[in-house]
Tab-separated table of C-alpha atoms in Angstrom:
chain	number	residue	atom	x	y	z
A	1	MET	CA	70.212	154.419	84.347
A	2	PHE	CA	69.785	157.500	82.037
A	3	PRO	CA	70.074	160.774	83.849
A	4	SER	CA	66.891	162.652	82.798
A	5	THR	CA	63.636	162.435	84.810
A	6	ASP	CA	61.347	164.115	82.173
A	7	LEU	CA	60.456	163.089	78.735
A	8	GLN	CA	62.255	165.808	76.835
A	9	GLY	CA	65.383	165.126	78.725
A	10	LEU	CA	65.115	161.407	78.089
A	11	TRP	CA	64.582	162.000	74.365
A	12	GLU	CA	67.787	163.967	74.382
A	13	ASN	CA	69.600	161.202	76.293
A	14	ILE	CA	68.441	158.559	73.880
A	15	TRP	CA	69.773	160.416	70.710
A	16	HIS	CA	73.001	161.490	72.460
A	17	GLU	CA	73.780	157.811	73.329
A	18	LEU	CA	72.787	156.590	69.829
A	19	THR	CA	74.961	159.133	68.230
A	20	SER	CA	77.919	158.300	70.608
A	21	ALA	CA	77.652	154.547	69.700
A	22	VAL	CA	78.587	155.223	66.124
A	23	ARG	CA	82.162	156.428	67.131
A	24	ASP	CA	82.659	154.465	70.328
A	25	ARG	CA	83.519	150.917	69.511
A	26	GLN	CA	82.976	149.871	73.079
A	27	HIS	CA	79.430	151.326	73.276
A	28	PRO	CA	76.819	148.572	73.705
A	29	PHE	CA	74.499	150.392	71.288
A	30	ARG	CA	77.034	149.991	68.479
A	31	LEU	CA	75.711	146.461	67.809
A	32	PRO	CA	71.893	146.568	67.792
A	33	ALA	CA	69.813	143.375	66.866
A	34	VAL	CA	67.555	144.280	63.929
A	35	ALA	CA	64.455	142.409	63.434
A	36	THR	CA	62.671	141.913	59.939
A	37	VAL	CA	59.854	139.763	58.455
A	38	SER	CA	60.635	137.247	55.761
A	39	PRO	CA	58.364	136.854	52.585
A	40	GLU	CA	56.928	133.739	54.357
A	41	GLY	CA	55.823	135.974	57.253
A	42	GLU	CA	58.367	134.671	59.725
A	43	PRO	CA	60.446	136.846	62.128
A	44	ALA	CA	64.322	137.123	61.870
A	45	VAL	CA	66.821	138.934	64.025
A	46	ARG	CA	70.576	139.424	63.681
A	47	THR	CA	73.332	141.818	65.037
A	48	VAL	CA	74.255	144.640	62.687
A	49	VAL	CA	76.747	147.489	63.147
A	50	LEU	CA	75.278	150.939	63.655
A	51	ARG	CA	76.845	153.134	61.071
A	52	HIS	CA	75.306	156.547	61.114
A	53	VAL	CA	72.774	158.305	63.294
A	54	HIS	CA	71.180	161.471	62.170
A	55	SER	CA	69.359	162.730	65.237
A	56	GLU	CA	67.609	165.721	63.594
A	57	GLN	CA	66.376	163.677	60.653
A	58	ARG	CA	65.887	160.820	63.098
A	59	ARG	CA	67.601	158.347	60.809
A	60	VAL	CA	69.737	155.286	61.650
A	61	ASP	CA	71.577	153.018	59.251
A	62	PHE	CA	73.582	149.864	58.769
A	63	TYR	CA	75.515	148.224	55.815
A	64	THR	CA	74.851	144.728	54.559
A	65	ASP	CA	75.382	142.545	51.482
A	66	ALA	CA	72.765	142.610	48.683
A	67	ARG	CA	72.846	138.755	48.639
A	68	SER	CA	71.855	138.447	52.277
A	69	PRO	CA	68.345	137.272	53.412
A	70	LYS	CA	67.659	140.525	55.252
A	71	VAL	CA	67.802	142.422	51.901
A	72	LYS	CA	65.022	140.096	50.642
A	73	HIS	CA	62.988	140.563	53.691
A	74	LEU	CA	63.230	144.415	53.623
A	75	GLN	CA	62.395	144.363	49.839
A	76	HIS	CA	59.200	142.582	50.702
A	77	GLN	CA	58.390	144.452	54.074
A	78	PRO	CA	60.282	147.558	54.558
A	79	ARG	CA	59.763	147.763	58.362
A	80	ALA	CA	62.567	146.997	60.633
A	81	SER	CA	62.685	146.982	64.510
A	82	TRP	CA	65.956	147.894	66.082
A	83	HIS	CA	66.911	146.607	69.554
A	84	PHE	CA	69.490	148.242	71.658
A	85	TRP	CA	70.544	146.803	75.060
A	86	ASP	CA	72.916	148.264	77.671
A	87	PRO	CA	73.616	145.678	80.242
A	88	SER	CA	75.430	147.838	82.657
A	89	ARG	CA	72.776	150.613	82.684
A	90	GLN	CA	70.021	148.168	82.137
A	91	VAL	CA	68.420	150.197	79.385
A	92	GLN	CA	66.706	148.869	76.296
A	93	ILE	CA	65.863	151.114	73.506
A	94	ARG	CA	63.861	150.054	70.530
A	95	LEU	CA	63.325	151.870	67.273
A	96	MET	CA	60.618	151.110	64.723
A	97	THR	CA	61.791	152.252	61.255
A	98	GLN	CA	60.669	152.488	57.657
A	99	VAL	CA	63.452	151.336	55.664
A	100	THR	CA	64.852	152.425	52.307
A	101	LEU	CA	67.682	150.365	50.597
A	102	HIS	CA	70.594	152.365	48.985
A	103	ARG	CA	72.670	150.514	46.398
A	104	ASP	CA	75.404	150.907	43.580
A	105	GLY	CA	74.565	154.064	41.562
A	106	ASP	CA	72.794	155.679	44.249
A	107	ALA	CA	74.410	158.885	45.691
A	108	ILE	CA	74.125	157.717	49.295
A	109	ALA	CA	75.586	154.321	48.575
A	110	ARG	CA	78.403	155.766	46.661
A	111	GLN	CA	79.272	158.236	49.261
A	112	ARG	CA	79.416	155.635	52.083
A	113	TRP	CA	81.364	153.188	49.892
A	114	GLU	CA	84.076	155.821	49.489
A	115	ASN	CA	84.363	156.272	53.237
A	116	CYS	CA	84.529	152.441	53.775
A	117	PRO	CA	87.941	151.212	54.705
A	118	MET	CA	89.464	148.680	52.311
A	119	ALA	CA	89.243	145.812	54.845
A	120	SER	CA	85.560	146.316	55.168
A	121	ARG	CA	85.080	146.480	51.419
A	122	LEU	CA	86.638	143.273	50.923
A	123	ALA	CA	83.827	141.483	52.903
A	124	TYR	CA	81.309	142.485	50.219
A	125	ALA	CA	83.678	141.065	47.480
A	126	LYS	CA	83.602	137.536	48.677
A	127	GLU	CA	82.636	135.034	46.031
A	128	ILE	CA	80.437	132.869	48.210
A	129	PRO	CA	77.177	134.571	48.964
A	130	PRO	CA	76.268	134.895	52.709
A	131	GLY	CA	74.286	131.782	53.970
A	132	GLN	CA	75.515	129.462	51.170
A	133	ARG	CA	76.404	125.939	52.126
A	134	MET	CA	80.007	124.892	52.260
A	135	LYS	CA	82.040	121.700	52.692
A	136	ASP	CA	84.104	123.127	55.600
A	137	SER	CA	84.445	126.453	57.525
A	138	THR	CA	87.584	127.474	55.698
A	139	GLU	CA	86.105	127.607	52.262
A	140	ASP	CA	84.879	131.111	52.669
A	141	ARG	CA	87.676	133.622	52.487
A	142	LEU	CA	88.188	137.253	52.009
A	143	PRO	CA	89.678	138.323	48.695
A	144	SER	CA	93.270	139.251	49.286
A	145	LEU	CA	94.089	142.975	49.726
A	146	ASP	CA	96.285	142.749	46.526
A	147	ASP	CA	93.286	141.531	44.585
A	148	HIS	CA	92.257	144.912	43.421
A	149	PRO	CA	89.256	144.143	41.278
A	150	GLY	CA	87.757	142.617	44.434
A	151	GLU	CA	87.082	146.023	45.593
A	152	GLN	CA	84.904	146.866	42.619
A	153	LYS	CA	83.050	143.685	42.888
A	154	GLY	CA	82.383	144.515	46.490
A	155	GLN	CA	80.599	147.828	45.480
A	156	GLU	CA	77.963	145.876	43.670
A	157	ASN	CA	76.965	143.893	46.691
A	158	PHE	CA	77.091	146.944	49.106
A	159	VAL	CA	73.708	148.005	50.565
A	160	VAL	CA	73.067	150.914	52.966
A	161	VAL	CA	69.892	150.040	54.954
A	162	MET	CA	68.566	153.390	56.148
A	163	GLY	CA	65.926	153.407	58.721
A	164	SER	CA	63.660	156.469	59.235
A	165	VAL	CA	62.436	156.188	62.962
A	166	ASP	CA	58.703	156.556	63.544
A	167	GLN	CA	58.460	154.982	66.996
A	168	ILE	CA	60.853	154.925	70.058
A	169	ASP	CA	60.371	152.674	73.147
A	170	PHE	CA	62.466	153.380	76.114
A	171	TYR	CA	62.737	150.753	79.020
A	172	GLU	CA	64.868	151.040	82.086
A	173	ILE	CA	65.191	148.496	84.809
A	174	MET	CA	65.884	149.806	88.242
A	175	GLY	CA	65.458	147.057	90.930
A	176	HIS	CA	61.691	146.600	91.195
A	177	ARG	CA	61.105	150.179	89.959
A	178	HIS	CA	61.183	150.498	86.278
A	179	ARG	CA	60.612	153.270	83.790
A	180	ARG	CA	59.256	152.966	80.344
A	181	ALA	CA	58.361	155.752	77.752
A	182	GLN	CA	57.269	155.890	74.067
A	183	TRP	CA	57.429	158.504	71.408
A	184	SER	CA	55.477	158.364	68.106
A	185	MET	CA	56.422	160.495	65.234
A	186	THR	CA	53.955	161.528	62.702
A	187	ARG	CA	53.545	164.462	60.224
A	188	ALA	CA	51.775	166.188	62.959
A	189	GLY	CA	54.856	166.005	65.138
A	190	ILE	CA	56.450	164.080	68.026
A	191	HIS	CA	54.239	162.765	70.925
A	192	GLY	CA	56.029	161.209	73.948
A	193	GLU	CA	54.398	159.673	76.907
A	194	TRP	CA	55.084	157.421	79.903
A	195	ILE	CA	53.697	153.848	79.564
A	196	ALA	CA	53.390	150.907	81.932
A	197	TRP	CA	56.325	148.322	81.752
B	1	MET	CA	85.506	131.956	70.512
B	2	PHE	CA	83.795	128.705	71.016
B	3	PRO	CA	86.374	125.706	71.607
B	4	SER	CA	85.269	123.085	69.132
B	5	THR	CA	86.449	122.938	65.534
B	6	ASP	CA	83.857	120.534	64.302
B	7	LEU	CA	80.065	120.729	63.880
B	8	GLN	CA	79.288	118.086	66.588
B	9	GLY	CA	81.540	119.759	69.075
B	10	LEU	CA	80.076	123.167	68.370
B	11	TRP	CA	76.434	121.774	68.757
B	12	GLU	CA	77.472	120.616	72.175
B	13	ASN	CA	79.127	123.985	72.948
B	14	ILE	CA	76.033	125.919	72.057
B	15	TRP	CA	73.733	123.790	74.295
B	16	HIS	CA	76.178	123.842	77.115
B	17	GLU	CA	76.249	127.654	76.964
B	18	LEU	CA	72.472	128.137	76.672
B	19	THR	CA	71.899	125.776	79.530
B	20	SER	CA	74.704	127.601	81.697
B	21	ALA	CA	72.949	130.978	81.035
B	22	VAL	CA	69.828	129.999	82.928
B	23	ARG	CA	71.640	129.740	86.238
B	24	ASP	CA	74.384	132.222	85.739
B	25	ARG	CA	73.047	135.736	86.186
B	26	GLN	CA	76.139	137.264	84.528
B	27	HIS	CA	76.042	135.143	81.394
B	28	PRO	CA	75.228	137.333	78.245
B	29	PHE	CA	72.968	134.668	76.826
B	30	ARG	CA	70.617	135.103	79.824
B	31	LEU	CA	68.987	138.016	78.198
B	32	PRO	CA	68.215	137.180	74.603
B	33	ALA	CA	66.233	139.431	72.069
B	34	VAL	CA	63.227	137.718	70.842
B	35	ALA	CA	61.548	138.760	67.495
B	36	THR	CA	57.915	138.283	66.716
B	37	VAL	CA	55.641	139.284	63.873
B	38	SER	CA	52.473	141.379	64.752
B	39	PRO	CA	49.095	140.674	63.299
B	40	GLU	CA	49.816	143.685	60.899
B	41	GLY	CA	52.805	141.878	59.638
B	42	GLU	CA	55.389	144.116	61.338
B	43	PRO	CA	58.557	142.919	63.107
B	44	ALA	CA	59.020	143.441	66.831
B	45	VAL	CA	61.960	142.569	69.098
B	46	ARG	CA	62.534	142.772	72.812
B	47	THR	CA	64.797	141.543	75.635
B	48	VAL	CA	63.487	138.516	77.557
B	49	VAL	CA	64.848	136.436	80.371
B	50	LEU	CA	65.851	132.926	79.383
B	51	ARG	CA	64.206	130.864	81.995
B	52	HIS	CA	64.721	127.139	81.079
B	53	VAL	CA	66.677	125.242	78.514
B	54	HIS	CA	66.050	121.592	77.798
B	55	SER	CA	68.811	120.542	75.521
B	56	GLU	CA	67.616	116.933	74.854
B	57	GLN	CA	64.155	118.208	73.846
B	58	ARG	CA	65.688	121.333	72.218
B	59	ARG	CA	63.359	123.670	74.017
B	60	VAL	CA	63.877	127.233	75.415
B	61	ASP	CA	61.360	129.328	77.335
B	62	PHE	CA	60.654	132.707	78.859
B	63	TYR	CA	57.796	134.277	80.932
B	64	THR	CA	55.643	137.069	80.029
B	65	ASP	CA	52.426	138.870	80.853
B	66	ALA	CA	49.370	137.652	78.978
B	67	ARG	CA	48.236	141.345	78.442
B	68	SER	CA	51.650	142.176	76.514
B	69	PRO	CA	51.723	142.675	72.685
B	70	LYS	CA	54.040	139.780	72.188
B	71	VAL	CA	51.358	137.267	73.329
B	72	LYS	CA	48.943	138.687	70.691
B	73	HIS	CA	51.736	138.365	68.061
B	74	LEU	CA	52.507	134.820	69.110
B	75	GLN	CA	48.818	133.733	69.018
B	76	HIS	CA	48.638	135.103	65.542
B	77	GLN	CA	52.067	133.824	64.202
B	78	PRO	CA	53.663	131.234	66.596
B	79	ARG	CA	57.105	131.651	65.197
B	80	ALA	CA	59.894	133.288	67.372
B	81	SER	CA	63.535	134.122	66.420
B	82	TRP	CA	65.817	134.215	69.489
B	83	HIS	CA	69.033	136.273	69.232
B	84	PHE	CA	71.845	135.730	71.736
B	85	TRP	CA	75.046	137.736	71.632
B	86	ASP	CA	78.199	137.321	73.552
B	87	PRO	CA	80.231	140.518	73.187
B	88	SER	CA	83.435	139.228	74.750
B	89	ARG	CA	83.605	136.008	72.774
B	90	GLN	CA	81.987	137.738	69.661
B	91	VAL	CA	79.560	134.867	69.177
B	92	GLN	CA	76.066	135.173	68.007
B	93	ILE	CA	73.461	132.383	68.225
B	94	ARG	CA	70.080	132.436	66.790
B	95	LEU	CA	67.325	130.007	67.362
B	96	MET	CA	64.157	129.728	65.217
B	97	THR	CA	61.358	128.306	67.223
B	98	GLN	CA	57.735	127.058	66.989
B	99	VAL	CA	56.047	128.424	70.007
B	100	THR	CA	53.435	127.274	72.372
B	101	LEU	CA	51.801	129.410	75.122
B	102	HIS	CA	51.123	127.997	78.523
B	103	ARG	CA	48.720	129.741	80.871
B	104	ASP	CA	46.732	129.414	84.074
B	105	GLY	CA	45.170	125.842	84.326
B	106	ASP	CA	47.936	124.452	82.178
B	107	ALA	CA	50.230	121.965	84.024
B	108	ILE	CA	53.416	123.535	82.850
B	109	ALA	CA	52.318	127.084	83.722
B	110	ARG	CA	51.174	125.998	87.191
B	111	GLN	CA	54.526	124.233	87.904
B	112	ARG	CA	56.531	127.287	86.776
B	113	TRP	CA	54.307	129.597	88.806
B	114	GLU	CA	54.898	127.679	91.839
B	115	ASN	CA	58.743	127.922	91.431
B	116	CYS	CA	58.461	131.684	90.845
B	117	PRO	CA	59.763	133.827	93.733
B	118	MET	CA	57.190	136.108	95.304
B	119	ALA	CA	58.910	139.414	93.975
B	120	SER	CA	58.634	138.094	90.384
B	121	ARG	CA	55.046	136.987	90.857
B	122	LEU	CA	54.019	140.580	91.885
B	123	ALA	CA	55.111	141.929	88.478
B	124	TYR	CA	52.320	139.922	86.804
B	125	ALA	CA	49.722	141.227	89.283
B	126	LYS	CA	50.219	144.934	88.291
B	127	GLU	CA	46.906	146.635	87.744
B	128	ILE	CA	48.036	148.628	84.691
B	129	PRO	CA	48.638	146.353	81.754
B	130	PRO	CA	52.050	146.557	80.080
B	131	GLY	CA	52.193	149.304	77.376
B	132	GLN	CA	49.177	151.419	78.744
B	133	ARG	CA	49.533	155.150	78.732
B	134	MET	CA	50.189	156.912	82.033
B	135	LYS	CA	50.285	160.440	83.186
B	136	ASP	CA	53.631	160.118	84.744
B	137	SER	CA	56.349	157.342	85.230
B	138	THR	CA	55.409	156.648	88.931
B	139	GLU	CA	51.816	155.671	88.257
B	140	ASP	CA	52.855	152.096	87.602
B	141	ARG	CA	53.538	150.135	90.823
B	142	LEU	CA	54.113	146.771	91.924
B	143	PRO	CA	51.477	145.550	94.393
B	144	SER	CA	52.894	145.468	97.936
B	145	LEU	CA	54.411	142.176	99.230
B	146	ASP	CA	51.689	142.313	102.091
B	147	ASP	CA	48.909	142.558	99.420
B	148	HIS	CA	48.596	138.785	99.234
B	149	PRO	CA	45.549	138.548	96.936
B	150	GLY	CA	47.988	140.203	94.261
B	151	GLU	CA	49.761	136.932	93.927
B	152	GLN	CA	46.701	135.115	92.782
B	153	LYS	CA	45.917	137.932	90.241
B	154	GLY	CA	49.322	137.531	88.937
B	155	GLN	CA	48.786	133.890	88.183
B	156	GLU	CA	46.108	134.776	85.738
B	157	ASN	CA	48.404	137.058	83.827
B	158	PHE	CA	51.319	134.540	83.824
B	159	VAL	CA	52.279	132.990	80.496
B	160	VAL	CA	55.181	130.621	79.664
B	161	VAL	CA	56.289	131.006	76.071
B	162	MET	CA	57.918	127.749	75.147
B	163	GLY	CA	59.929	127.628	72.016
B	164	SER	CA	60.692	124.226	70.147
B	165	VAL	CA	63.915	124.937	68.277
B	166	ASP	CA	63.911	123.835	64.527
B	167	GLN	CA	66.825	125.831	63.447
B	168	ILE	CA	70.149	127.088	64.842
B	169	ASP	CA	72.428	129.652	63.349
B	170	PHE	CA	75.935	130.063	64.858
B	171	TYR	CA	78.173	132.990	63.935
B	172	GLU	CA	81.545	133.681	65.387
B	173	ILE	CA	83.770	136.752	64.541
B	174	MET	CA	87.472	136.171	64.624
B	175	GLY	CA	89.267	139.181	63.229
B	176	HIS	CA	88.751	138.960	59.519
B	177	ARG	CA	88.170	135.127	59.642
B	178	HIS	CA	84.708	134.233	60.797
B	179	ARG	CA	82.934	130.947	61.247
B	180	ARG	CA	79.202	130.262	60.582
B	181	ALA	CA	77.304	127.057	60.865
B	182	GLN	CA	73.651	126.175	60.665
B	183	TRP	CA	71.567	123.172	61.939
B	184	SER	CA	68.081	122.216	60.834
B	185	MET	CA	65.882	119.909	62.770
B	186	THR	CA	63.234	117.831	61.036
B	187	ARG	CA	61.449	114.650	61.803
B	188	ALA	CA	64.194	112.832	59.805
B	189	GLY	CA	66.790	114.243	62.350
B	190	ILE	CA	69.364	116.945	62.642
B	191	HIS	CA	71.267	118.288	59.951
B	192	GLY	CA	74.364	120.606	60.503
B	193	GLU	CA	76.485	122.339	57.986
B	194	TRP	CA	79.115	125.135	57.557
B	195	ILE	CA	77.735	128.123	55.766
B	196	ALA	CA	79.263	131.406	54.353
B	197	TRP	CA	79.141	134.397	56.640
């Protein structure tokens, strides 16, 4: 259960929890499920790691490999729906976002890459692109830590997916009494309201 | 970590865990996130309760309210992507499904409704449809258990969303060594393979 009983307080609770999840490896909001739409118009959803939250600018982001299907999806349809679920507090938060992709050469991508630990960088330097068929499960390996050029190769595949939040849906389950609220963000401002669950 | 090291064993592990999750209220697979596509072509994702798993027919289902947006989405685009995440075993399972909607009058919907406990039935009998704006969070109430006609009203709004699985994606995180496998189901049969993560 989230502490606040009014919309303004809940809004603050939500951003506080999202921000905490970036640093706290045990926070359930650290691993949201992000849904995209394929160029064929089909839904797809997968776990990502929440990397940054900017509560004032209402931005959230994750990192991915440029060769992954989700990058193709977002190039085609730059909308992503983020799903956060806290099983102990029985709270679901959903963010609808407009997405921009930041890659090699881009200032944001460069800055994030520089703050990426070496072990994480190597995942982007794998020779086999994500989703490619393999003969057995051991064919796919991380480049060795000694394999320094691997690091640079990784940077080419490193993508920051930045979502600008334009809708928030909060849903809390409390026995048979639930609470649900929604906020919409437009140029005119932020509008929050209670809605039926 | 799932026990099997070969594709056939993993396939059996997956269906065993999905089936267990229906009965075990503590199983993390009991509350998948299901992604759909809106008629406007936007992604949407929300938690549902996994109600039945039929491993031989490779079917999974959840219940929802006929007045909810996801029903409109699935009427327009009958594809749903299911996302299961087990944080302790670090396993993600994704199911791509072709969906059919079963409602009042339909044999499947009738049978499931009859097995629904009264408390669950009442949720479908709420007067305010899901997602409708309200003045405050207490406006939305379950009909009282004494309010017997409520039960019948609920049946009109009760929908069984049945997904026929045509693709499975298994992803397991083990330190810096991961495993990923995918199965496709066509009329020709089931084809499984290891893929790069």
